[in-house]
PDB file of C-alpha atoms in Angstrom:
ATOM      1  CA  UNK A 207       0.000   0.000   0.000  1.00  0.00           C
ATOM      2  CA  UNK A 208       1.285   3.386  -0.929  1.00  0.00           C
ATOM      3  CA  UNK A 209       0.871   6.347   1.339  1.00  0.00           C
ATOM      4  CA  UNK A 210       1.160   8.784  -1.570  1.00  0.00           C
ATOM      5  CA  UNK A 211      -1.983  10.720  -2.444  1.00  0.00           C
ATOM      6  CA  UNK A 212      -3.470  10.339  -5.946  1.00  0.00           C
ATOM      7  CA  UNK A 213      -2.439  13.922  -6.723  1.00  0.00           C
ATOM      8  CA  UNK A 214       1.111  13.294  -5.540  1.00  0.00           C
ATOM      9  CA  UNK A 215       1.387  10.253  -7.837  1.00  0.00           C
ATOM     10  CA  UNK A 216       0.519  12.128 -11.029  1.00  0.00           C
ATOM     11  CA  UNK A 217       2.030  15.523 -10.277  1.00  0.00           C
ATOM     12  CA  UNK A 218       4.688  16.369 -12.847  1.00  0.00           C
ATOM     13  CA  UNK A 219       3.932  13.333 -15.015  1.00  0.00           C
ATOM     14  CA  UNK A 220       1.404  14.858 -17.442  1.00  0.00           C
ATOM     15  CA  UNK A 221      -0.947  12.978 -19.758  1.00  0.00           C
ATOM     16  CA  UNK A 222       1.846  10.822 -21.205  1.00  0.00           C
ATOM     17  CA  UNK A 223       2.693   9.469 -17.686  1.00  0.00           C
ATOM     18  CA  UNK A 224       6.419   9.892 -18.155  1.00  0.00           C
ATOM     19  CA  UNK A 225       6.965  13.530 -17.242  1.00  0.00           C
ATOM     20  CA  UNK A 226       9.763  15.395 -18.984  1.00  0.00           C
ATOM     21  CA  UNK A 227      11.825  12.284 -19.823  1.00  0.00           C
ATOM     22  CA  UNK A 228      11.077  12.420 -23.574  1.00  0.00           C
ATOM     23  CA  UNK A 229      11.780  16.158 -23.762  1.00  0.00           C
ATOM     24  CA  UNK A 230      15.056  15.776 -21.886  1.00  0.00           C
ATOM     25  CA  UNK A 231      16.449  12.782 -23.804  1.00  0.00           C
ATOM     26  CA  UNK A 232      15.539  14.506 -27.088  1.00  0.00           C
ATOM     27  CA  UNK A 233      17.645  17.518 -26.022  1.00  0.00           C
ATOM     28  CA  UNK A 234      20.550  15.453 -24.691  1.00  0.00           C
ATOM     29  CA  UNK A 235      20.779  13.516 -27.966  1.00  0.00           C
ATOM     30  CA  UNK A 236      20.403  16.793 -29.917  1.00  0.00           C
ATOM     31  CA  UNK A 237      23.355  18.372 -28.107  1.00  0.00           C
ATOM     32  CA  UNK A 238      25.466  15.222 -28.634  1.00  0.00           C
ATOM     33  CA  UNK A 239      24.595  15.201 -32.331  1.00  0.00           C
ATOM     34  CA  UNK A 240      25.858  18.761 -32.980  1.00  0.00           C
ATOM     35  CA  UNK A 241      29.585  17.883 -32.927  1.00  0.00           C
ATOM     36  CA  UNK A 242      28.943  14.344 -34.231  1.00  0.00           C
ATOM     37  CA  UNK A 243      27.114  15.477 -37.398  1.00  0.00           C
ATOM     38  CA  UNK A 244      29.768  18.130 -38.108  1.00  0.00           C
ATOM     39  CA  UNK A 245      32.372  15.351 -37.832  1.00  0.00           C
ATOM     40  CA  UNK A 246      30.325  13.039 -40.104  1.00  0.00           C
ATOM     41  CA  UNK A 247      29.874  15.650 -42.836  1.00  0.00           C
ATOM     42  CA  UNK A 248      33.592  16.521 -42.776  1.00  0.00           C
ATOM     43  CA  UNK A 249      34.582  12.821 -42.971  1.00  0.00           C
ATOM     44  CA  UNK A 250      32.076  11.977 -45.725  1.00  0.00           C
ATOM     45  CA  UNK A 251      33.210  14.965 -47.807  1.00  0.00           C
ATOM     46  CA  UNK A 252      36.793  13.692 -47.464  1.00  0.00           C
ATOM     47  CA  UNK A 253      35.609  10.201 -48.500  1.00  0.00           C
ATOM     48  CA  UNK A 254      33.894  11.437 -51.694  1.00  0.00           C
ATOM     49  CA  UNK A 255      34.500   8.828 -54.375  1.00  0.00           C
ATOM     50  CA  UNK A 256      36.311   6.511 -51.949  1.00  0.00           C
ATOM     51  CA  UNK A 257      36.304   2.775 -52.568  1.00  0.00           C
ATOM     52  CA  UNK A 258      35.588   0.059 -50.022  1.00  0.00           C
ATOM     53  CA  UNK A 259      39.259  -0.280 -49.017  1.00  0.00           C
ATOM     54  CA  UNK A 260      39.476   3.389 -48.037  1.00  0.00           C
ATOM     55  CA  UNK A 261      36.245   3.138 -46.009  1.00  0.00           C
ATOM     56  CA  UNK A 262      37.583   0.030 -44.193  1.00  0.00           C
ATOM     57  CA  UNK A 263      40.865   1.852 -43.480  1.00  0.00           C
ATOM     58  CA  UNK A 264      38.972   4.851 -42.148  1.00  0.00           C
ATOM     59  CA  UNK A 265      36.684   2.852 -39.805  1.00  0.00           C
ATOM     60  CA  UNK A 266      39.628   0.653 -38.820  1.00  0.00           C
ATOM     61  CA  UNK A 267      40.851   3.651 -36.823  1.00  0.00           C
ATOM     62  CA  UNK A 268      39.459   3.220 -33.261  1.00  0.00           C
ATOM     63  CA  UNK A 269      38.652   6.931 -32.813  1.00  0.00           C
ATOM     64  CA  UNK A 270      36.645   7.048 -36.039  1.00  0.00           C
ATOM     65  CA  UNK A 271      34.844   3.798 -35.202  1.00  0.00           C
ATOM     66  CA  UNK A 272      33.897   5.034 -31.725  1.00  0.00           C
ATOM     67  CA  UNK A 273      32.654   8.374 -33.098  1.00  0.00           C
ATOM     68  CA  UNK A 274      30.581   6.504 -35.716  1.00  0.00           C
ATOM     69  CA  UNK A 275      29.091   4.255 -32.993  1.00  0.00           C
ATOM     70  CA  UNK A 276      28.167   7.305 -30.907  1.00  0.00           C
ATOM     71  CA  UNK A 277      26.655   8.978 -33.975  1.00  0.00           C
ATOM     72  CA  UNK A 278      24.447   6.051 -35.024  1.00  0.00           C
ATOM     73  CA  UNK A 279      23.250   5.341 -31.470  1.00  0.00           C
ATOM     74  CA  UNK A 280      22.461   9.005 -30.682  1.00  0.00           C
ATOM     75  CA  UNK A 281      21.100   9.520 -34.209  1.00  0.00           C
ATOM     76  CA  UNK A 282      18.718   6.571 -34.365  1.00  0.00           C
ATOM     77  CA  UNK A 283      17.496   7.265 -30.814  1.00  0.00           C
ATOM     78  CA  UNK A 284      16.904  10.940 -31.637  1.00  0.00           C
ATOM     79  CA  UNK A 285      15.097   9.805 -34.815  1.00  0.00           C
ATOM     80  CA  UNK A 286      12.873   7.421 -32.835  1.00  0.00           C
ATOM     81  CA  UNK A 287      11.882  10.212 -30.421  1.00  0.00           C
ATOM     82  CA  UNK A 288      11.230  12.724 -33.212  1.00  0.00           C
ATOM     83  CA  UNK A 289       9.132  10.413 -35.390  1.00  0.00           C
ATOM     84  CA  UNK A 290       7.167   9.374 -32.270  1.00  0.00           C
ATOM     85  CA  UNK A 291       6.076  12.994 -31.689  1.00  0.00           C
ATOM     86  CA  UNK A 292       5.068  13.393 -35.337  1.00  0.00           C
ATOM     87  CA  UNK A 293       2.968  10.192 -35.189  1.00  0.00           C
ATOM     88  CA  UNK A 294       1.317  11.296 -31.922  1.00  0.00           C
ATOM     89  CA  UNK A 295       0.432  14.643 -33.511  1.00  0.00           C
ATOM     90  CA  UNK A 296      -0.812  13.559 -36.931  1.00  0.00           C
ATOM     91  CA  UNK A 297      -2.087   9.957 -36.722  1.00  0.00           C
ATOM     92  CA  UNK A 298      -5.502  10.252 -35.109  1.00  0.00           C
ATOM     93  CA  UNK A 299      -6.886   6.694 -35.295  1.00  0.00           C
ATOM     94  CA  UNK A 300      -5.693   4.692 -32.311  1.00  0.00           C
ATOM     95  CA  UNK A 301      -5.029   1.485 -34.225  1.00  0.00           C
ATOM     96  CA  UNK A 302      -2.996   3.206 -36.919  1.00  0.00           C
ATOM     97  CA  UNK A 303      -1.063   5.144 -34.297  1.00  0.00           C
ATOM     98  CA  UNK A 304      -0.186   1.965 -32.413  1.00  0.00           C
ATOM     99  CA  UNK A 305       0.875   0.201 -35.628  1.00  0.00           C
ATOM    100  CA  UNK A 306       3.004   3.089 -36.916  1.00  0.00           C
ATOM    101  CA  UNK A 307       4.534   3.693 -33.458  1.00  0.00           C
ATOM    102  CA  UNK A 308       5.604   0.051 -33.218  1.00  0.00           C
ATOM    103  CA  UNK A 309       6.999   0.203 -36.750  1.00  0.00           C
ATOM    104  CA  UNK A 310       8.930   3.372 -35.825  1.00  0.00           C
ATOM    105  CA  UNK A 311      10.531   1.666 -32.820  1.00  0.00           C
ATOM    106  CA  UNK A 312      11.386  -1.505 -34.768  1.00  0.00           C
ATOM    107  CA  UNK A 313      12.855   0.332 -37.784  1.00  0.00           C
ATOM    108  CA  UNK A 314      14.952   2.715 -35.647  1.00  0.00           C
ATOM    109  CA  UNK A 315      16.354  -0.070 -33.450  1.00  0.00           C
ATOM    110  CA  UNK A 316      16.988  -2.268 -36.503  1.00  0.00           C
ATOM    111  CA  UNK A 317      18.798   0.597 -38.260  1.00  0.00           C
ATOM    112  CA  UNK A 318      20.892   1.157 -35.149  1.00  0.00           C
ATOM    113  CA  UNK A 319      21.660  -2.546 -34.730  1.00  0.00           C
ATOM    114  CA  UNK A 320      22.686  -2.957 -38.384  1.00  0.00           C
ATOM    115  CA  UNK A 321      24.955   0.116 -38.172  1.00  0.00           C
ATOM    116  CA  UNK A 322      26.570  -0.885 -34.870  1.00  0.00           C
ATOM    117  CA  UNK A 323      27.197  -4.424 -36.134  1.00  0.00           C
ATOM    118  CA  UNK A 324      28.736  -3.121 -39.366  1.00  0.00           C
ATOM    119  CA  UNK A 325      31.038  -0.642 -37.592  1.00  0.00           C
ATOM    120  CA  UNK A 326      32.206  -3.265 -35.060  1.00  0.00           C
ATOM    121  CA  UNK A 327      32.805  -5.843 -37.800  1.00  0.00           C
ATOM    122  CA  UNK A 328      34.955  -3.363 -39.741  1.00  0.00           C
ATOM    123  CA  UNK A 329      36.719  -2.076 -36.592  1.00  0.00           C
ATOM    124  CA  UNK A 330      37.626  -5.594 -35.463  1.00  0.00           C
ATOM    125  CA  UNK A 331      39.097  -6.291 -38.882  1.00  0.00           C
ATOM    126  CA  UNK A 332      36.291  -8.294 -40.332  1.00  0.00           C
TER     127      UNK A 332
ATOM    128  CA  UNK B 250     -28.989  16.689 -27.898  1.00  0.00           C
ATOM    129  CA  UNK B 251     -29.448  18.684 -31.062  1.00  0.00           C
ATOM    130  CA  UNK B 252     -26.460  19.231 -33.324  1.00  0.00           C
ATOM    131  CA  UNK B 253     -25.570  22.843 -32.909  1.00  0.00           C
ATOM    132  CA  UNK B 254     -23.313  24.364 -35.537  1.00  0.00           C
ATOM    133  CA  UNK B 255     -20.724  25.962 -33.340  1.00  0.00           C
ATOM    134  CA  UNK B 256     -18.054  28.244 -34.761  1.00  0.00           C
ATOM    135  CA  UNK B 257     -14.714  26.490 -35.272  1.00  0.00           C
ATOM    136  CA  UNK B 258     -11.389  28.147 -34.741  1.00  0.00           C
ATOM    137  CA  UNK B 259      -9.772  28.930 -38.101  1.00  0.00           C
ATOM    138  CA  UNK B 260      -7.293  26.345 -39.375  1.00  0.00           C
ATOM    139  CA  UNK B 261      -3.704  27.083 -40.415  1.00  0.00           C
ATOM    140  CA  UNK B 262      -4.769  27.824 -43.992  1.00  0.00           C
ATOM    141  CA  UNK B 263      -6.253  31.227 -43.163  1.00  0.00           C
ATOM    142  CA  UNK B 264      -2.948  32.687 -41.985  1.00  0.00           C
ATOM    143  CA  UNK B 265      -0.325  34.369 -44.164  1.00  0.00           C
ATOM    144  CA  UNK B 266       2.865  32.292 -44.165  1.00  0.00           C
ATOM    145  CA  UNK B 267       5.719  33.610 -42.044  1.00  0.00           C
ATOM    146  CA  UNK B 268       9.299  32.401 -41.973  1.00  0.00           C
ATOM    147  CA  UNK B 269       8.833  31.181 -38.387  1.00  0.00           C
ATOM    148  CA  UNK B 270       5.919  28.948 -39.496  1.00  0.00           C
ATOM    149  CA  UNK B 271       7.980  27.677 -42.427  1.00  0.00           C
ATOM    150  CA  UNK B 272      11.031  26.804 -40.304  1.00  0.00           C
ATOM    151  CA  UNK B 273       8.774  25.073 -37.773  1.00  0.00           C
ATOM    152  CA  UNK B 274       7.251  22.648 -40.273  1.00  0.00           C
ATOM    153  CA  UNK B 275      10.562  22.334 -42.175  1.00  0.00           C
ATOM    154  CA  UNK B 276      12.210  21.119 -38.948  1.00  0.00           C
ATOM    155  CA  UNK B 277       9.796  18.158 -38.904  1.00  0.00           C
ATOM    156  CA  UNK B 278      10.032  17.587 -42.664  1.00  0.00           C
ATOM    157  CA  UNK B 279      13.842  17.657 -42.583  1.00  0.00           C
ATOM    158  CA  UNK B 280      13.758  15.284 -39.599  1.00  0.00           C
ATOM    159  CA  UNK B 281      11.739  12.761 -41.605  1.00  0.00           C
ATOM    160  CA  UNK B 282      14.122  13.185 -44.569  1.00  0.00           C
ATOM    161  CA  UNK B 283      17.045  12.530 -42.219  1.00  0.00           C
ATOM    162  CA  UNK B 284      15.308   9.306 -41.174  1.00  0.00           C
ATOM    163  CA  UNK B 285      15.702   8.135 -44.763  1.00  0.00           C
ATOM    164  CA  UNK B 286      19.265   9.470 -44.680  1.00  0.00           C
ATOM    165  CA  UNK B 287      20.021   7.488 -41.506  1.00  0.00           C
ATOM    166  CA  UNK B 288      18.792   4.262 -43.133  1.00  0.00           C
ATOM    167  CA  UNK B 289      20.926   5.109 -46.181  1.00  0.00           C
ATOM    168  CA  UNK B 290      23.958   5.493 -43.846  1.00  0.00           C
ATOM    169  CA  UNK B 291      23.127   2.123 -42.205  1.00  0.00           C
ATOM    170  CA  UNK B 292      22.910   0.501 -45.677  1.00  0.00           C
ATOM    171  CA  UNK B 293      26.265   2.057 -46.666  1.00  0.00           C
ATOM    172  CA  UNK B 294      27.980   0.878 -43.449  1.00  0.00           C
ATOM    173  CA  UNK B 295      26.526  -2.619 -43.742  1.00  0.00           C
ATOM    174  CA  UNK B 296      27.564  -2.843 -47.403  1.00  0.00           C
ATOM    175  CA  UNK B 297      31.103  -1.735 -46.521  1.00  0.00           C
ATOM    176  CA  UNK B 298      31.229  -4.480 -43.871  1.00  0.00           C
ATOM    177  CA  UNK B 299      29.755  -7.088 -46.245  1.00  0.00           C
ATOM    178  CA  UNK B 300      31.983  -6.989 -49.301  1.00  0.00           C
ATOM    179  CA  UNK B 301      33.041  -5.310 -52.555  1.00  0.00           C
ATOM    180  CA  UNK B 302      29.941  -6.246 -54.527  1.00  0.00           C
ATOM    181  CA  UNK B 303      27.501  -4.894 -51.896  1.00  0.00           C
ATOM    182  CA  UNK B 304      29.566  -1.719 -51.519  1.00  0.00           C
ATOM    183  CA  UNK B 305      29.589  -1.118 -55.284  1.00  0.00           C
ATOM    184  CA  UNK B 306      25.805  -1.485 -55.250  1.00  0.00           C
ATOM    185  CA  UNK B 307      25.389   1.365 -52.700  1.00  0.00           C
ATOM    186  CA  UNK B 308      28.016   3.513 -54.416  1.00  0.00           C
ATOM    187  CA  UNK B 309      26.314   2.913 -57.760  1.00  0.00           C
ATOM    188  CA  UNK B 310      23.000   4.144 -56.389  1.00  0.00           C
ATOM    189  CA  UNK B 311      24.551   7.049 -54.460  1.00  0.00           C
ATOM    190  CA  UNK B 312      26.441   8.351 -57.501  1.00  0.00           C
ATOM    191  CA  UNK B 313      23.581   7.885 -59.990  1.00  0.00           C
ATOM    192  CA  UNK B 314      21.735  11.107 -61.019  1.00  0.00           C
ATOM    193  CA  UNK B 315      18.716  10.196 -58.831  1.00  0.00           C
ATOM    194  CA  UNK B 316      21.002   9.210 -55.949  1.00  0.00           C
ATOM    195  CA  UNK B 317      22.964  12.467 -56.129  1.00  0.00           C
ATOM    196  CA  UNK B 318      19.790  14.595 -56.139  1.00  0.00           C
ATOM    197  CA  UNK B 319      18.524  12.653 -53.093  1.00  0.00           C
ATOM    198  CA  UNK B 320      21.920  12.887 -51.376  1.00  0.00           C
ATOM    199  CA  UNK B 321      22.006  16.651 -51.917  1.00  0.00           C
ATOM    200  CA  UNK B 322      18.501  16.792 -50.414  1.00  0.00           C
ATOM    201  CA  UNK B 323      19.697  14.837 -47.365  1.00  0.00           C
ATOM    202  CA  UNK B 324      22.723  17.171 -47.050  1.00  0.00           C
ATOM    203  CA  UNK B 325      20.437  20.216 -47.161  1.00  0.00           C
ATOM    204  CA  UNK B 326      18.043  18.622 -44.641  1.00  0.00           C
ATOM    205  CA  UNK B 327      20.992  17.824 -42.342  1.00  0.00           C
ATOM    206  CA  UNK B 328      22.375  21.380 -42.449  1.00  0.00           C
ATOM    207  CA  UNK B 329      18.933  22.868 -41.878  1.00  0.00           C
ATOM    208  CA  UNK B 330      18.006  20.486 -39.039  1.00  0.00           C
ATOM    209  CA  UNK B 331      21.411  21.052 -37.390  1.00  0.00           C
ATOM    210  CA  UNK B 332      21.197  24.866 -37.523  1.00  0.00           C
ATOM    211  CA  UNK B 333      17.482  25.068 -36.697  1.00  0.00           C
ATOM    212  CA  UNK B 334      18.055  22.555 -33.881  1.00  0.00           C
ATOM    213  CA  UNK B 335      20.617  24.926 -32.353  1.00  0.00           C
ATOM    214  CA  UNK B 336      17.941  27.664 -32.709  1.00  0.00           C
ATOM    215  CA  UNK B 337      15.485  25.412 -30.830  1.00  0.00           C
ATOM    216  CA  UNK B 338      18.042  24.764 -28.065  1.00  0.00           C
ATOM    217  CA  UNK B 339      18.485  28.543 -27.670  1.00  0.00           C
ATOM    218  CA  UNK B 340      14.701  28.874 -27.336  1.00  0.00           C
ATOM    219  CA  UNK B 341      14.706  26.056 -24.728  1.00  0.00           C
ATOM    220  CA  UNK B 342      17.030  28.216 -22.648  1.00  0.00           C
ATOM    221  CA  UNK B 343      14.734  31.206 -23.052  1.00  0.00           C
ATOM    222  CA  UNK B 344      16.671  33.158 -25.682  1.00  0.00           C
ATOM    223  CA  UNK B 345      15.514  34.671 -28.996  1.00  0.00           C
ATOM    224  CA  UNK B 346      11.730  34.704 -28.589  1.00  0.00           C
ATOM    225  CA  UNK B 347      11.178  38.301 -29.774  1.00  0.00           C
ATOM    226  CA  UNK B 348       9.295  38.353 -33.093  1.00  0.00           C
ATOM    227  CA  UNK B 349      12.041  40.251 -34.882  1.00  0.00           C
ATOM    228  CA  UNK B 350      14.820  38.008 -33.491  1.00  0.00           C
ATOM    229  CA  UNK B 351      12.909  34.834 -34.417  1.00  0.00           C
ATOM    230  CA  UNK B 352      12.323  36.137 -37.964  1.00  0.00           C
ATOM    231  CA  UNK B 353      15.975  37.078 -38.453  1.00  0.00           C
ATOM    232  CA  UNK B 354      17.246  33.768 -36.979  1.00  0.00           C
ATOM    233  CA  UNK B 355      14.770  31.888 -39.229  1.00  0.00           C
ATOM    234  CA  UNK B 356      16.096  33.479 -42.418  1.00  0.00           C
ATOM    235  CA  UNK B 357      19.688  33.072 -41.185  1.00  0.00           C
ATOM    236  CA  UNK B 358      19.159  29.342 -40.689  1.00  0.00           C
ATOM    237  CA  UNK B 359      17.627  28.894 -44.170  1.00  0.00           C
ATOM    238  CA  UNK B 360      20.338  30.843 -46.007  1.00  0.00           C
ATOM    239  CA  UNK B 361      23.198  29.332 -43.991  1.00  0.00           C
ATOM    240  CA  UNK B 362      21.864  25.778 -44.544  1.00  0.00           C
ATOM    241  CA  UNK B 363      21.838  26.350 -48.326  1.00  0.00           C
ATOM    242  CA  UNK B 364      25.350  27.849 -48.262  1.00  0.00           C
ATOM    243  CA  UNK B 365      26.808  25.018 -46.121  1.00  0.00           C
ATOM    244  CA  UNK B 366      25.187  22.304 -48.263  1.00  0.00           C
ATOM    245  CA  UNK B 367      26.555  23.888 -51.460  1.00  0.00           C
ATOM    246  CA  UNK B 368      30.026  24.371 -49.915  1.00  0.00           C
ATOM    247  CA  UNK B 369      30.138  20.723 -48.725  1.00  0.00           C
ATOM    248  CA  UNK B 370      29.206  19.503 -52.214  1.00  0.00           C
ATOM    249  CA  UNK B 371      31.621  21.966 -53.859  1.00  0.00           C
ATOM    250  CA  UNK B 372      34.519  20.543 -51.832  1.00  0.00           C
ATOM    251  CA  UNK B 373      33.439  16.939 -52.413  1.00  0.00           C
ATOM    252  CA  UNK B 374      32.962  17.349 -56.164  1.00  0.00           C
ATOM    253  CA  UNK B 375      36.225  19.266 -56.602  1.00  0.00           C
ATOM    254  CA  UNK B 376      38.052  16.425 -54.823  1.00  0.00           C
ATOM    255  CA  UNK B 377      36.664  14.080 -57.465  1.00  0.00           C
ATOM    256  CA  UNK B 378      37.984  16.467 -60.119  1.00  0.00           C
ATOM    257  CA  UNK B 379      34.540  17.520 -61.330  1.00  0.00           C
ATOM    258  CA  UNK B 380      35.649  21.102 -61.993  1.00  0.00           C
ATOM    259  CA  UNK B 381      38.860  20.357 -63.912  1.00  0.00           C
TER     260      UNK B 381
END
């Protein structure tokens, strides 16, 4: 039995029942992505026209591999949060919203998993 | 309960477009475009890890006329979302809400995004010897 009052339980949580968590994680990932995207654009511009060997060489460097891992994890998580808000705003039918929200989560985590696997495979000399 | 025709609040369509409205919806649109860009990046990384044939397949698509138009679009979306995201973070901290400031920062973000996307492509294409 909880001694907390009903008002105390919901205060600060809002209609979504998770308070400011979504807002905060969206901002944290946004701040992380500022330097990471600048790094990615600079590296990709330098890799213009590069073949597979050059890409393997590049991601074989531990620093580059770690930065790429941070970028794909922060990026796909930020994407998941952003698309979620768009679906909540624009998809009005409950069934369609549930289906598209699940698809959003699955696609973003799959994209992240594929990217992380690929970077690790290259980094470990695979 | 009779159906009473109550007045509805006017929808977005009745308002004259402002740059602040445009940057607001463009932030979402560019975010969705970057979703496609992120999957493209995942495909590219996975192909590089898989082998020469798979990598050539991605490179072939990315350097085809359609692929290059799409890739320029993703570059533009990335620059815009990055700059406008910094604008949003400034707002989160309570800065830049005055109408004039928001209008000026909106135009700045649009122009700067275009310039940065063109500069990035200029450098990339010149490295491939496109301008020789």
